[in-house]
XYZ file of C-alpha atoms in Angstrom:
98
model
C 4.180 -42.293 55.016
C 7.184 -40.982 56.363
C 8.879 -37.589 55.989
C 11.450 -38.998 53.314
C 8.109 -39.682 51.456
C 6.706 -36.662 51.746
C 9.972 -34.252 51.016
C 10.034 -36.544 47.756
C 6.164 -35.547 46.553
C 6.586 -32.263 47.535
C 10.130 -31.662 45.507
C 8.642 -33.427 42.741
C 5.312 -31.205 42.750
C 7.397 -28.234 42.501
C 9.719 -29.741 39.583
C 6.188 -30.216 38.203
C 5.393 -26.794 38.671
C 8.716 -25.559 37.483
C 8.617 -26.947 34.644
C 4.533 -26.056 33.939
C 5.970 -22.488 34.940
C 8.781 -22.488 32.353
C 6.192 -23.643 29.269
C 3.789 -21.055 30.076
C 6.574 -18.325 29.930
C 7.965 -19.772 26.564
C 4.475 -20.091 25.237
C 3.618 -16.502 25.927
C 7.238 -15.337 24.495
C 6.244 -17.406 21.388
C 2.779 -16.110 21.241
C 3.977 -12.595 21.801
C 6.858 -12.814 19.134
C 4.002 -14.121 16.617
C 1.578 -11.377 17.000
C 4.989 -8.891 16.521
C 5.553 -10.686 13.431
C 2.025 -10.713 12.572
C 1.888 -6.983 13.183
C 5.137 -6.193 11.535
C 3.627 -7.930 8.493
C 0.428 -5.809 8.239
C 2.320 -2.714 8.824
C 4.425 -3.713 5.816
C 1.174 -4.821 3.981
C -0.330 -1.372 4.361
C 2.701 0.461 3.697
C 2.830 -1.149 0.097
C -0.668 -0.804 -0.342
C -0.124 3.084 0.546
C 2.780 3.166 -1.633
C 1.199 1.694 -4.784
C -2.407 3.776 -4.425
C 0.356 7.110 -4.490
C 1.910 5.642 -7.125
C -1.269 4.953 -8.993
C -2.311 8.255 -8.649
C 1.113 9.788 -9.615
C 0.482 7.698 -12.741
C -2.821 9.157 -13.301
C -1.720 12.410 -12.775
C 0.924 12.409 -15.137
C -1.075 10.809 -17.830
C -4.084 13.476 -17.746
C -1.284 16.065 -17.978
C 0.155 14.716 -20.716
C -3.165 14.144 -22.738
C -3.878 18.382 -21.617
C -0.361 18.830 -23.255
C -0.809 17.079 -26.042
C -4.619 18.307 -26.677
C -3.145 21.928 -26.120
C -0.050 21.627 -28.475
C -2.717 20.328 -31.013
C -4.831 23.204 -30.763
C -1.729 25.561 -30.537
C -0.304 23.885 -33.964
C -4.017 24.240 -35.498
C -4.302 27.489 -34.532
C -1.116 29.113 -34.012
C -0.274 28.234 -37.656
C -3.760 30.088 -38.732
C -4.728 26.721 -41.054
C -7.823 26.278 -39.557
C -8.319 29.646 -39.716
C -7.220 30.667 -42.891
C -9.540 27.240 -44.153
C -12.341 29.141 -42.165
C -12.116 32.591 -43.624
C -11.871 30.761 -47.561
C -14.825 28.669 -47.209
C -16.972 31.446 -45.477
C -15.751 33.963 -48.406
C -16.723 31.152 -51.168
C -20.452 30.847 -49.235
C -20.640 34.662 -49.574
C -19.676 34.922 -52.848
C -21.985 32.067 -54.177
């Protein structure tokens, strides 16, 4: 073999290894960009999961508050009118008087 030869397999080794060098460094940019995306994604995940448990228990909230409401403006309306009072008093009066 001659030196001709030889500066041939040695260029062409280190195309080879240029190029072996380049796909490495675009495989780990890809493989890096798709574990950013992948962690983008379960940070968004989460944050909607977050978002609708709050939301659930805004919704729960308001509903037992609006059952106390509506419980208390029952017993307000029963009582506050002095029905179920009055109704009291009379049938306790009829008992005594029997």
């Amino acid at each position: 073999m001659n030196d001709l030869d030889k500066e041939k397999r040695l260029r062409a080794v280190e195309q080879s290894y240029l190029k072996l060098e380049n796909t490495i460094l675009q495989e780990n940019r890809d493989t890096r960009l798709l574990f950013q995306n992948t962690i983008q994604n379960q940070w968004d995940l989460i944050k909607s999961r977050d978002a609708a448990v709050e939301n659930d228990k805004s919704r729960n909230y308001d509903l037992a508050k609006s059952n106390l409401e509506r419980r208390t403006e029952l017993a307000i309306k029963l009582l506050g009118t002095g029905g179920l009072l009055y109704l009291c008093i009379q049938l306790l009066f009829e008992w005594i008087s029997k």
